[in-house]
mmCIF file of N, CA and C in Angstrom:
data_model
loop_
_atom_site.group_PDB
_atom_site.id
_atom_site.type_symbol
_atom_site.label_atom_id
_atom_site.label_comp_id
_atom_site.label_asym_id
_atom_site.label_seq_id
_atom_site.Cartn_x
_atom_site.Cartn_y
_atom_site.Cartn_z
ATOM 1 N N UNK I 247 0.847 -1.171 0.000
ATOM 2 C CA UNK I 247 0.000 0.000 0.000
ATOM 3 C C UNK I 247 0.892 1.234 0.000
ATOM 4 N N UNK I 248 1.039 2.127 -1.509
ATOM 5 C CA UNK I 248 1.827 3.482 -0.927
ATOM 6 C C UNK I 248 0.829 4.415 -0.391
ATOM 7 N N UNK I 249 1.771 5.132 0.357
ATOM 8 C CA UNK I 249 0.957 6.155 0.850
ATOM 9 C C UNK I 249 0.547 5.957 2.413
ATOM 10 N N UNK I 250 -0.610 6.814 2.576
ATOM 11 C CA UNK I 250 -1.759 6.942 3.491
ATOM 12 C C UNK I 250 -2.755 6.395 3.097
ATOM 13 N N UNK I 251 -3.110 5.097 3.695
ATOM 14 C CA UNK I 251 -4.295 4.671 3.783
ATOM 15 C C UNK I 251 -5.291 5.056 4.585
ATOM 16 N N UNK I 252 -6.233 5.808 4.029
ATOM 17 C CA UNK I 252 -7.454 6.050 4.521
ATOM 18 C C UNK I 252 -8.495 5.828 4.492
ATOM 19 N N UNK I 253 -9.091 4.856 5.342
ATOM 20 C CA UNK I 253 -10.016 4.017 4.635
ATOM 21 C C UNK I 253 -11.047 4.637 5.093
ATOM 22 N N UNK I 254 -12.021 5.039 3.806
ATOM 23 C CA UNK I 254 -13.162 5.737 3.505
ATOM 24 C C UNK I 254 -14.307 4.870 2.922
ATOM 25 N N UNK I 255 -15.105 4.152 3.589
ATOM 26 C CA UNK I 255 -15.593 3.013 2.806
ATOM 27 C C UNK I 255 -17.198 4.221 2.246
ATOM 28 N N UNK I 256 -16.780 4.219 0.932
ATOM 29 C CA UNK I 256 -18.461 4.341 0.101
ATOM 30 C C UNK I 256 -19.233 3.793 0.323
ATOM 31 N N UNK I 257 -20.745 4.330 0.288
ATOM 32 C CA UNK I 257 -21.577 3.384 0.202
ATOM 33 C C UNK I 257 -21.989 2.522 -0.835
ATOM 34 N N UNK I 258 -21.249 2.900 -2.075
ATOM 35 C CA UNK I 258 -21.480 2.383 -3.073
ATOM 36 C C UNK I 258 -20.624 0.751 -2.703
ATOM 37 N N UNK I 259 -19.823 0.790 -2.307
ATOM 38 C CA UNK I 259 -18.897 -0.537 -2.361
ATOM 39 C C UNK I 259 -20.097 -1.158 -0.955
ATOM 40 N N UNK I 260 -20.290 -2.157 -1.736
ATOM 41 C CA UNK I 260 -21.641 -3.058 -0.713
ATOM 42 C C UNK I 260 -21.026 -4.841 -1.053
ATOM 43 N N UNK I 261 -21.031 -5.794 -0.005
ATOM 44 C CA UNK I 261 -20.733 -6.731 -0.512
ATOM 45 C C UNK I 261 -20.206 -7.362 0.140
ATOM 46 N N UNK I 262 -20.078 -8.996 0.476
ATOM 47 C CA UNK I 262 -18.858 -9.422 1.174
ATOM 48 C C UNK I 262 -17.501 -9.119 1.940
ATOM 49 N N UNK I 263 -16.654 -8.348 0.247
ATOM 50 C CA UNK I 263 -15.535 -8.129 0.794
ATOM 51 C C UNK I 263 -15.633 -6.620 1.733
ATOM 52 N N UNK I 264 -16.683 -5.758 1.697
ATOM 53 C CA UNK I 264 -16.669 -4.730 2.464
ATOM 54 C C UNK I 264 -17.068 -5.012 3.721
ATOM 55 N N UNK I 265 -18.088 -5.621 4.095
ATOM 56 C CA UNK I 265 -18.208 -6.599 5.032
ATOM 57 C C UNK I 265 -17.148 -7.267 5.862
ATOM 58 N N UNK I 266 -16.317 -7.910 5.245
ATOM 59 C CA UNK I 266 -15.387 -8.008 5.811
ATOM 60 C C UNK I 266 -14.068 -7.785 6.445
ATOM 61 N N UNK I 267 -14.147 -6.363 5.612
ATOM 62 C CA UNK I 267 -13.119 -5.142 5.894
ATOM 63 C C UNK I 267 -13.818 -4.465 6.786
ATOM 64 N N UNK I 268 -14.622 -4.141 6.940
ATOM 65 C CA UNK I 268 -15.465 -3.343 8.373
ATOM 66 C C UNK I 268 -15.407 -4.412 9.588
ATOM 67 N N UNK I 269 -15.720 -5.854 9.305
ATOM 68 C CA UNK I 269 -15.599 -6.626 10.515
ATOM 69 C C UNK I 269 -13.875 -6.387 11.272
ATOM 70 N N UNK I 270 -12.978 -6.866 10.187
ATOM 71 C CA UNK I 270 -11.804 -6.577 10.301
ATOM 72 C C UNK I 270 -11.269 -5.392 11.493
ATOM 73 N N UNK I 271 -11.617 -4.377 11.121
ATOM 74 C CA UNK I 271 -11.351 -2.937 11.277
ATOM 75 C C UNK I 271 -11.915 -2.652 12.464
ATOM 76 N N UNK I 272 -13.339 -3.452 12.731
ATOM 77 C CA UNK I 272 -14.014 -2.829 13.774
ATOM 78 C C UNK I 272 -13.139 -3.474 14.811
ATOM 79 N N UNK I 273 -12.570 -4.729 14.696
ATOM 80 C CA UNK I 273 -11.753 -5.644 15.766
ATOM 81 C C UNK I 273 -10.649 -5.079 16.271
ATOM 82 N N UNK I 274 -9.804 -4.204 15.627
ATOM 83 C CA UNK I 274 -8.957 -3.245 16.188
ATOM 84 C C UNK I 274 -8.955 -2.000 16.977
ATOM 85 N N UNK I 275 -8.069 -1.276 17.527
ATOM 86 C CA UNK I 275 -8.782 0.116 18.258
ATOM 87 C C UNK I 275 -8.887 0.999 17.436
ATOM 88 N N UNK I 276 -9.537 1.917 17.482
ATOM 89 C CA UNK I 276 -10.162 3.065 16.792
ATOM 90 C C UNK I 276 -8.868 3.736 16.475
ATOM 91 N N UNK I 277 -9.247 3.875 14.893
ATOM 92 C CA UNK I 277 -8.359 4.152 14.073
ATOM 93 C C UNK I 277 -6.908 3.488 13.484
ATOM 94 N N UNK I 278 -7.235 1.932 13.892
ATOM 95 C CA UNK I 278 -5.651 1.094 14.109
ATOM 96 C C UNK I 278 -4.772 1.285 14.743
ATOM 97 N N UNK I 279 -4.906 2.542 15.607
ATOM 98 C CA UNK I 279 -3.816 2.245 16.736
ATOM 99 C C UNK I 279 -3.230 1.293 17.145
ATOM 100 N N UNK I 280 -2.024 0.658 16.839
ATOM 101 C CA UNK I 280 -1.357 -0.251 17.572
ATOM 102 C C UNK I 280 -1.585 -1.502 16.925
ATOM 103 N N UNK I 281 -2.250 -1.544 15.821
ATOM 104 C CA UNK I 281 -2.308 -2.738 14.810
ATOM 105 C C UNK I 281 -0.563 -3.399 14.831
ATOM 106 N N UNK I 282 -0.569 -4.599 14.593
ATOM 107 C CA UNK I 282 0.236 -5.704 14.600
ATOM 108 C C UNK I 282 0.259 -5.238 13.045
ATOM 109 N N UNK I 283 2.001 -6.104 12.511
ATOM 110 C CA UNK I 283 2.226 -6.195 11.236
ATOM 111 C C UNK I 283 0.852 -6.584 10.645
ATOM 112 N N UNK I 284 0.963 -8.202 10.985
ATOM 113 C CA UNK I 284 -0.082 -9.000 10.716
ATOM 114 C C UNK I 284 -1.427 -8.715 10.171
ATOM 115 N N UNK I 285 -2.063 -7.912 11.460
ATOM 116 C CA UNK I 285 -3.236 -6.965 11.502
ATOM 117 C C UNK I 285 -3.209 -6.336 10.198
ATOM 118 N N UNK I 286 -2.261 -5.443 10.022
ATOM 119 C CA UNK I 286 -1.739 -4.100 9.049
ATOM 120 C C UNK I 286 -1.866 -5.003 7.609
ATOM 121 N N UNK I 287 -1.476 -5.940 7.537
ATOM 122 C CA UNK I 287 -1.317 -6.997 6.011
ATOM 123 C C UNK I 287 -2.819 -7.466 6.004
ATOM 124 N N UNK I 288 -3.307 -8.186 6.831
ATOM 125 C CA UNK I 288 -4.906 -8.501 6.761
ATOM 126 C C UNK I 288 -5.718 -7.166 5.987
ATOM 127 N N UNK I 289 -5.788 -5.953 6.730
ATOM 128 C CA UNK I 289 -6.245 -5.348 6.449
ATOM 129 C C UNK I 289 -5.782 -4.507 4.945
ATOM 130 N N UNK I 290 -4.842 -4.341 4.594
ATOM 131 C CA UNK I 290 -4.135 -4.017 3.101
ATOM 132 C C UNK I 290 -4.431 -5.236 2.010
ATOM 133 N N UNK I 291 -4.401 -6.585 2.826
ATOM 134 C CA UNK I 291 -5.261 -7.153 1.724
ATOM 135 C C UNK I 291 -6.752 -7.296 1.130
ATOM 136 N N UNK I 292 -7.459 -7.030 1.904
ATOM 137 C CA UNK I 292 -9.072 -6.498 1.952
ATOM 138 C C UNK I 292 -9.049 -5.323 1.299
ATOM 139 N N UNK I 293 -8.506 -4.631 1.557
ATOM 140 C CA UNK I 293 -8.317 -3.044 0.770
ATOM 141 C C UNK I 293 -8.154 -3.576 -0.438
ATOM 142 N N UNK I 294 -7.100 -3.957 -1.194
ATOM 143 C CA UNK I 294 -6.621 -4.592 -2.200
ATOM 144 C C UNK I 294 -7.596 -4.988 -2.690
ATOM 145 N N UNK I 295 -8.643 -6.022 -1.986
ATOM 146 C CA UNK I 295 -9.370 -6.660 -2.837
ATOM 147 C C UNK I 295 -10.536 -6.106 -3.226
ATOM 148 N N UNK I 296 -11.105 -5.028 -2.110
ATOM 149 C CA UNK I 296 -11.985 -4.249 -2.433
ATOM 150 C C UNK I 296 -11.755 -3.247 -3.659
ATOM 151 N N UNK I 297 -10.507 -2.674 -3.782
ATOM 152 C CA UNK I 297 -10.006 -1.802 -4.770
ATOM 153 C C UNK I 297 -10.252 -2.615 -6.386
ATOM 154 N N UNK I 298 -9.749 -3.692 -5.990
ATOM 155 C CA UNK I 298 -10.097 -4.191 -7.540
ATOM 156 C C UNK I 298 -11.412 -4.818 -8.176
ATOM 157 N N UNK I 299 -12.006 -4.332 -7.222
ATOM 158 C CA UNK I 299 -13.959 -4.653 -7.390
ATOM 159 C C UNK I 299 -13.785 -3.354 -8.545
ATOM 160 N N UNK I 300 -15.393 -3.686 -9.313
ATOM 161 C CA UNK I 300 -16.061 -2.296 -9.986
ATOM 162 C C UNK I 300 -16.500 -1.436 -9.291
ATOM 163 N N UNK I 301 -15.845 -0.154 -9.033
ATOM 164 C CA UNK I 301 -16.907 0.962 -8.387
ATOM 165 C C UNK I 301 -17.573 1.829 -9.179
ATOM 166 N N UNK I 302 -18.831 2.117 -8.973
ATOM 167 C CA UNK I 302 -19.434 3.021 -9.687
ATOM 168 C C UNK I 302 -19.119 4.490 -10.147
ATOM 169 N N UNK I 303 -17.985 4.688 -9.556
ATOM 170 C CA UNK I 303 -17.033 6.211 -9.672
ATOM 171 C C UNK I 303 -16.296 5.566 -10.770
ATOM 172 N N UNK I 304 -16.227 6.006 -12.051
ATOM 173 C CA UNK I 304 -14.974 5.996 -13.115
ATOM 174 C C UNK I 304 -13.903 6.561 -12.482
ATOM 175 N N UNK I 305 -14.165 7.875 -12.005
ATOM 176 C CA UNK I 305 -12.922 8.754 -11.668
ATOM 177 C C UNK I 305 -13.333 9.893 -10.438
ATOM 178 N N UNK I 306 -13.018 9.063 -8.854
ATOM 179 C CA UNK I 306 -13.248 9.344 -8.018
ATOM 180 C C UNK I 306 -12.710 10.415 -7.544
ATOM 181 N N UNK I 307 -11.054 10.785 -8.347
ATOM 182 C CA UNK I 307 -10.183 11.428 -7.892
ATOM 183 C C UNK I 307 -10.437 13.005 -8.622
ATOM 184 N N UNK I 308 -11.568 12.980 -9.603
ATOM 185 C CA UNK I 308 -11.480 13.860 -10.327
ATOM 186 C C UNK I 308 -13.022 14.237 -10.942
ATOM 187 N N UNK I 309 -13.565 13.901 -12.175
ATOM 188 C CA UNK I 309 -14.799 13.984 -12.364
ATOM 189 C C UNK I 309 -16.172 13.552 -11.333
ATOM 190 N N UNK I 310 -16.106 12.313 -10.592
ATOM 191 C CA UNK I 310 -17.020 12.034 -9.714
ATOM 192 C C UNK I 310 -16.727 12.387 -8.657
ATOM 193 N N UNK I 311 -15.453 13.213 -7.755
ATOM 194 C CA UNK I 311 -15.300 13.673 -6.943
ATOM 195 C C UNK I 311 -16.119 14.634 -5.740
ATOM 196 N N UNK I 312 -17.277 14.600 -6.493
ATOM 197 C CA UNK I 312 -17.928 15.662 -5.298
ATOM 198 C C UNK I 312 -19.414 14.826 -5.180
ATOM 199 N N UNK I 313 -19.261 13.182 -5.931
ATOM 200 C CA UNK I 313 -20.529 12.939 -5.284
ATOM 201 C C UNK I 313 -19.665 11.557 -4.246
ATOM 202 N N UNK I 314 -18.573 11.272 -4.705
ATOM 203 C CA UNK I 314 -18.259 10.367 -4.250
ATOM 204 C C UNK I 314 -17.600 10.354 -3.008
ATOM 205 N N UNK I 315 -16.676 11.774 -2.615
ATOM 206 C CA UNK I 315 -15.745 11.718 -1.441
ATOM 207 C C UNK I 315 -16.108 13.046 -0.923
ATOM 208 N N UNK I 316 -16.825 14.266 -1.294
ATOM 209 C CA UNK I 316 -17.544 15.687 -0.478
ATOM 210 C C UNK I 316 -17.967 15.027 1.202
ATOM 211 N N UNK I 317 -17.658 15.746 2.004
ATOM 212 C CA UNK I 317 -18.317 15.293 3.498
ATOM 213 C C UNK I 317 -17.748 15.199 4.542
ATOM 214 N N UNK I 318 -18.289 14.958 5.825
ATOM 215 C CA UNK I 318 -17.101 14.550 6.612
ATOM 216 C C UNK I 318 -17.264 12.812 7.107
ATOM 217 N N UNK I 319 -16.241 12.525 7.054
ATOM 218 C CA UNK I 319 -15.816 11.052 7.303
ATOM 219 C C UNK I 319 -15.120 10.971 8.686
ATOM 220 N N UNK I 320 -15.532 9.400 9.492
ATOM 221 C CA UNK I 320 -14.917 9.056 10.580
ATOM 222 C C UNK I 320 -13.850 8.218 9.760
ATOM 223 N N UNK I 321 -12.219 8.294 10.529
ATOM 224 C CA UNK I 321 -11.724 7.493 9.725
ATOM 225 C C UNK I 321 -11.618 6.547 10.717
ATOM 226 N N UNK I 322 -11.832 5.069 10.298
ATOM 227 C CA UNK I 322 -11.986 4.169 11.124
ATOM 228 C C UNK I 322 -10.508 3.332 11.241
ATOM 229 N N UNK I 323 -9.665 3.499 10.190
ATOM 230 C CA UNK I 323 -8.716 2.824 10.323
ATOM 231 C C UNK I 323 -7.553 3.714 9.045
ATOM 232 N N UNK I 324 -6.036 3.656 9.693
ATOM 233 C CA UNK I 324 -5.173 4.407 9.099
ATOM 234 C C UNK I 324 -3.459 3.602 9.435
ATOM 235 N N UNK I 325 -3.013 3.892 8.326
ATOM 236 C CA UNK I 325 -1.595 3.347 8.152
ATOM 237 C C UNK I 325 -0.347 4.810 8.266
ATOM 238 N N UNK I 326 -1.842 5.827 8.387
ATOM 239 C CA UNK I 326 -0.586 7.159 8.281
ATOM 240 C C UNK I 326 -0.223 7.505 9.482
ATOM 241 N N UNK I 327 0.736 8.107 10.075
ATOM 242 C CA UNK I 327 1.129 8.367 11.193
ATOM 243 C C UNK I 327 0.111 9.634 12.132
ATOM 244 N N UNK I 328 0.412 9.438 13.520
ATOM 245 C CA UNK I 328 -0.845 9.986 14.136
ATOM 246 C C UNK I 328 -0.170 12.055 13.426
ATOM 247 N N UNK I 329 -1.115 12.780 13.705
ATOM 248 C CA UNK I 329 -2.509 12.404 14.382
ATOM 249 C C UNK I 329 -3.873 11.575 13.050
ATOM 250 N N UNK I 330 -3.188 11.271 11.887
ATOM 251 C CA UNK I 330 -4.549 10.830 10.876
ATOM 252 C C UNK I 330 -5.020 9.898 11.362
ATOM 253 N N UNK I 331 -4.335 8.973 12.518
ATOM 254 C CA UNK I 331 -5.056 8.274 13.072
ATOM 255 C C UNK I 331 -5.752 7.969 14.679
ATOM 256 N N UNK I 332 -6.253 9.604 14.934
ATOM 257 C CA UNK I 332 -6.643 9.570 16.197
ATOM 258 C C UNK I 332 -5.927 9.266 17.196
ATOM 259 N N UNK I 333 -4.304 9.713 17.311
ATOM 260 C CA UNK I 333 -3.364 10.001 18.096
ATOM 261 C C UNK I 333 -2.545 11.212 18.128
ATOM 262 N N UNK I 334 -2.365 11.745 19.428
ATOM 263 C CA UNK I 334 -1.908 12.755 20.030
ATOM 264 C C UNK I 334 -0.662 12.556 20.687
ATOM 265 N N UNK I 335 0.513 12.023 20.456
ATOM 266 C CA UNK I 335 1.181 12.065 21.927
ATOM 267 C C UNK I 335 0.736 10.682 22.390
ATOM 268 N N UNK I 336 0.157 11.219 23.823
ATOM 269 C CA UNK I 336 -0.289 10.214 24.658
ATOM 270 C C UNK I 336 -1.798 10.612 24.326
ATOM 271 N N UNK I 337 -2.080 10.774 23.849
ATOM 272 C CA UNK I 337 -3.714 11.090 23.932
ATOM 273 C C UNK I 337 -4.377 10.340 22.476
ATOM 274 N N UNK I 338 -5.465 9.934 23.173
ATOM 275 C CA UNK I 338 -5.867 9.328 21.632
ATOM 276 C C UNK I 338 -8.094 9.605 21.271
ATOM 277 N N UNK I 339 -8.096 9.940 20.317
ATOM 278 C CA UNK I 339 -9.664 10.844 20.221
ATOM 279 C C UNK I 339 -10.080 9.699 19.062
ATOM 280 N N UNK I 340 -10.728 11.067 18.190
ATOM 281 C CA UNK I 340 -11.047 10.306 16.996
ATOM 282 C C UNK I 340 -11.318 11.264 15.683
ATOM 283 N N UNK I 341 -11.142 10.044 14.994
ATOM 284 C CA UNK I 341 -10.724 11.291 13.629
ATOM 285 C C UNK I 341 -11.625 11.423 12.541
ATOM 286 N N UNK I 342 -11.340 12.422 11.909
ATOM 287 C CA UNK I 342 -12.005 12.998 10.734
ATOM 288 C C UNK I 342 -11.742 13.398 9.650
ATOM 289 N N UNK I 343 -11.956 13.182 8.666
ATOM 290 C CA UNK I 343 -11.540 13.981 7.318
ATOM 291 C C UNK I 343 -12.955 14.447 6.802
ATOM 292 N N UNK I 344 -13.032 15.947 6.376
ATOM 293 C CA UNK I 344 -13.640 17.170 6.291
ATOM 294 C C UNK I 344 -13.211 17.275 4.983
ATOM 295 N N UNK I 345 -13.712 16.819 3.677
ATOM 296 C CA UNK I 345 -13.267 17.094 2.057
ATOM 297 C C UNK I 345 -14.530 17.818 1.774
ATOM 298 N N UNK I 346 -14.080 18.858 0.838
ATOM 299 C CA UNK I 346 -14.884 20.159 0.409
ATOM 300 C C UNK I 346 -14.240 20.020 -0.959
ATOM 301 N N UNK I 347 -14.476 18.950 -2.041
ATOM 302 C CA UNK I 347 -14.177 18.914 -3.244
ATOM 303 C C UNK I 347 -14.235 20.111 -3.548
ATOM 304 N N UNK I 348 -15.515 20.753 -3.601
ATOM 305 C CA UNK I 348 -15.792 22.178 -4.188
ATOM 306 C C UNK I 348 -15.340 23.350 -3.846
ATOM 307 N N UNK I 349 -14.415 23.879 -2.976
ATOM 308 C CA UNK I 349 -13.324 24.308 -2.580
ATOM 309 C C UNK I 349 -11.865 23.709 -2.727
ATOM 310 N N UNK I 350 -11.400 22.697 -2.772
ATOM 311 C CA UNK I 350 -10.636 22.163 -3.053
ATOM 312 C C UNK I 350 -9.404 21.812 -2.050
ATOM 313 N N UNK I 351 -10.090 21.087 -0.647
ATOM 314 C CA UNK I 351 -9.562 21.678 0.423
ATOM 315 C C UNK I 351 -10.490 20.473 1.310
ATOM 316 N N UNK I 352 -9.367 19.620 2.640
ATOM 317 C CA UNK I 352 -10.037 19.285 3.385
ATOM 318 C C UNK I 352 -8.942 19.330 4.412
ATOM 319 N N UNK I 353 -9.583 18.817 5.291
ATOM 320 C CA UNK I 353 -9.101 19.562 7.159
ATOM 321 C C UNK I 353 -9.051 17.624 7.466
ATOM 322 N N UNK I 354 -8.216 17.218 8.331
ATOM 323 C CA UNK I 354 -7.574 16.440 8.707
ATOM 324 C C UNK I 354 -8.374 16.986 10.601
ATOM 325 N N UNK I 355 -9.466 16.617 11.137
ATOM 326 C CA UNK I 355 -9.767 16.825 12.201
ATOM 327 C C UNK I 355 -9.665 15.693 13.343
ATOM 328 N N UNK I 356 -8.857 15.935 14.692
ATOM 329 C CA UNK I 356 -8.669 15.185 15.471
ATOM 330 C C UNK I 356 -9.027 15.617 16.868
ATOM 331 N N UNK I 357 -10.255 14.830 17.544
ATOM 332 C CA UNK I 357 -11.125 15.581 18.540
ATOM 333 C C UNK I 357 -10.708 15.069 19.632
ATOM 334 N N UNK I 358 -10.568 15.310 20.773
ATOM 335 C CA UNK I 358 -9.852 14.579 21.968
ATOM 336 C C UNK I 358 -11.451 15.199 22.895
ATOM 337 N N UNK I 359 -11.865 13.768 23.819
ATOM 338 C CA UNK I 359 -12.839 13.987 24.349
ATOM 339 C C UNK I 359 -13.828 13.876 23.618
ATOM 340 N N UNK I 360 -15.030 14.412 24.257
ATOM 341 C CA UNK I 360 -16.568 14.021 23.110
ATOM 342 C C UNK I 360 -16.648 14.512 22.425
ATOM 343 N N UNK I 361 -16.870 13.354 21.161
ATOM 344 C CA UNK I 361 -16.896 14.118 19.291
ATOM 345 C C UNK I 361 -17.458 15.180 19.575
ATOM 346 N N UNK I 362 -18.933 15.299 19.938
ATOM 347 C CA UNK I 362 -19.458 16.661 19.618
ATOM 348 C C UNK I 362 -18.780 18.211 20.144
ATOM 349 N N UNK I 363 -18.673 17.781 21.867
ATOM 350 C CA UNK I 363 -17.967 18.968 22.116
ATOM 351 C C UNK I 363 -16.562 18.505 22.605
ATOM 352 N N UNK I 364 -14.963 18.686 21.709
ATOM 353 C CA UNK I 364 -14.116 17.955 22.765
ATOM 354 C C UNK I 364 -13.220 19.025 23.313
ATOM 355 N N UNK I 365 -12.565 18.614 24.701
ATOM 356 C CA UNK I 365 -11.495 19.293 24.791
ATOM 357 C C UNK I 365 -10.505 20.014 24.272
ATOM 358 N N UNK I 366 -10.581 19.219 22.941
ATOM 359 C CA UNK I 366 -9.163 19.955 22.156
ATOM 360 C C UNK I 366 -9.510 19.005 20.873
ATOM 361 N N UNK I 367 -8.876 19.984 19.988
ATOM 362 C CA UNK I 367 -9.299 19.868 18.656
ATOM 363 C C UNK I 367 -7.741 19.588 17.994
ATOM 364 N N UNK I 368 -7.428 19.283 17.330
ATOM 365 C CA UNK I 368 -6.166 19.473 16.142
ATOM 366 C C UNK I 368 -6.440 19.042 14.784
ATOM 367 N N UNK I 369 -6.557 20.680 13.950
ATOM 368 C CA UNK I 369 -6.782 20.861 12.500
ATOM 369 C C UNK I 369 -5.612 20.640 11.590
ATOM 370 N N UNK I 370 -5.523 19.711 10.564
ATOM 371 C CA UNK I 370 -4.505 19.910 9.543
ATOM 372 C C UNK I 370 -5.206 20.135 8.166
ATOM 373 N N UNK I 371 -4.806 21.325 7.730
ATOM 374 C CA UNK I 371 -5.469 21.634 6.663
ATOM 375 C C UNK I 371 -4.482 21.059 5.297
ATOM 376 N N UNK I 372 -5.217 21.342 4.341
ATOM 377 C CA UNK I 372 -4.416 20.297 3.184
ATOM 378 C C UNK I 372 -5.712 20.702 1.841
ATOM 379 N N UNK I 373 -4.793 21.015 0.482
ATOM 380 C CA UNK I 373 -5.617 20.914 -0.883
ATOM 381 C C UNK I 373 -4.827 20.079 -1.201
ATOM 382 N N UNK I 374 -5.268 19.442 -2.815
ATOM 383 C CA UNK I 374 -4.316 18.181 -3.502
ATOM 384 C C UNK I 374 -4.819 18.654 -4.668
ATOM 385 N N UNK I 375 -3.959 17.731 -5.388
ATOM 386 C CA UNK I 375 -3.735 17.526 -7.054
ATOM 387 C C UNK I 375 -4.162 15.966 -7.091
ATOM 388 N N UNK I 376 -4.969 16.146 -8.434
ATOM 389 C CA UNK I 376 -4.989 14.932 -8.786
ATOM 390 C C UNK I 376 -3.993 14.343 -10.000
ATOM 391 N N UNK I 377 -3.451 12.830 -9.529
ATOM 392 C CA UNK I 377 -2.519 12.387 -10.285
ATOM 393 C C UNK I 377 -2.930 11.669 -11.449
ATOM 394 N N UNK I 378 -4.052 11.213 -11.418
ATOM 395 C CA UNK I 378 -4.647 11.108 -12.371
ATOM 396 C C UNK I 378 -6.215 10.472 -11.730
ATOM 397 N N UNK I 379 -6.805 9.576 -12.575
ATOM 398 C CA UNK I 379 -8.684 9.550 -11.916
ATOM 399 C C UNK I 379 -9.134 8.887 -10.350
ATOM 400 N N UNK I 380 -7.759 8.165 -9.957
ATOM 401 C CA UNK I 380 -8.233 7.705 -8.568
ATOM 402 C C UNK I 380 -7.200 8.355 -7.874
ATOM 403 N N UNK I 381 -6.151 9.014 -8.127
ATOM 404 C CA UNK I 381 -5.340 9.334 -7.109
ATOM 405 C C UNK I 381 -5.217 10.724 -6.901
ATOM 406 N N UNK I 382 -5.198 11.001 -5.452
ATOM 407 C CA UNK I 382 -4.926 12.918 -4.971
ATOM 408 C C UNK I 382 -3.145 12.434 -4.284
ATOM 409 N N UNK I 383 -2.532 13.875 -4.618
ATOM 410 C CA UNK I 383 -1.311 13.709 -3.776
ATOM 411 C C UNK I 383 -1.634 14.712 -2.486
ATOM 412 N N UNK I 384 -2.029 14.934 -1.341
ATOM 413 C CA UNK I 384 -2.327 15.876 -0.232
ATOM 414 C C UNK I 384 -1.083 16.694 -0.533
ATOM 415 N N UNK I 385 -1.507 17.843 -0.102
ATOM 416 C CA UNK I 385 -0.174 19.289 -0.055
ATOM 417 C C UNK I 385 -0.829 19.931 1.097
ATOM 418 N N UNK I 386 0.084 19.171 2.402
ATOM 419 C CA UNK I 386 -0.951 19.989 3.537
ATOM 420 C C UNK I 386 -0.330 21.563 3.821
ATOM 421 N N UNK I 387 -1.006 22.467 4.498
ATOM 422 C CA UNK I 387 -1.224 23.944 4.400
ATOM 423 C C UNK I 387 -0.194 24.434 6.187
ATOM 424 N N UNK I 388 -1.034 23.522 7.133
ATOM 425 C CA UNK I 388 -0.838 23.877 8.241
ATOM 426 C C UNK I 388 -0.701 22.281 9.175
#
């Protein structure tokens, strides 16, 4: 897997193997914290396999972009280093990605304490380029 995995499951992807990537995912702590190699390969192979399903987005990264990824998302599970995955330090919340296709611009949000109101917040802001129809490269801001 290069990159940051952020797993954003669509609702369009319905099926077994998503099913079983959510069972997966839910079995770990929020946001993969502390996932095992093992864990980390289970779950990159489900990804994998989900990726090479048909999705109804031709080009998620670009033309279908604002029906497919606009919103805010819990991220339930991450390979990128904290805070994208609901770590602080010693502190651990829960996370968010905030994409505003139509601005061109999303916020990397990490809430410590209760989602709705928490103690402390940490924003990483970020626009991207697309590399071509499924891929963004992030260019974070702050």
């Amino acid at each position: 897997m290069a990159g940051a995995l952020l797993l954003l499951l669509l609702a369009a992807h319905t099926g077994s193997v998503t099913q079983r990537l959510l069972s997966r995912v839910n079995q770990l702590a929020p946001g993969g914290i502390g996932a095992t190699a093992l864990q980390r390969a289970e779950v990159g192979s489900l990804v994998a396999e989900l990726e090479a399903q048909r999705s109804p987005f031709a080009a998620p990264a670009t033309q279908d972009a604002q029906v497919a990824l606009s919103g805010l998302w819990r991220v339930l599970y991450a390979d990128a280093p904290p805070p994208s995955n609901g770590r602080l330090g010693p502190f651990r919340g829960l996370a968010f990605q905030d994409i505003d296709v139509g601005g061109g611009a999303y916020v990397n949000d990490l809430r410590l304490g209760d989602e709705a109101k928490p103690w402390l917040r940490a924003l990483l802001r970020a626009n991207w380029e697309a590399l071509d129809e499924v891929t963004w490269r992030g260019n974070f801001r702050t």
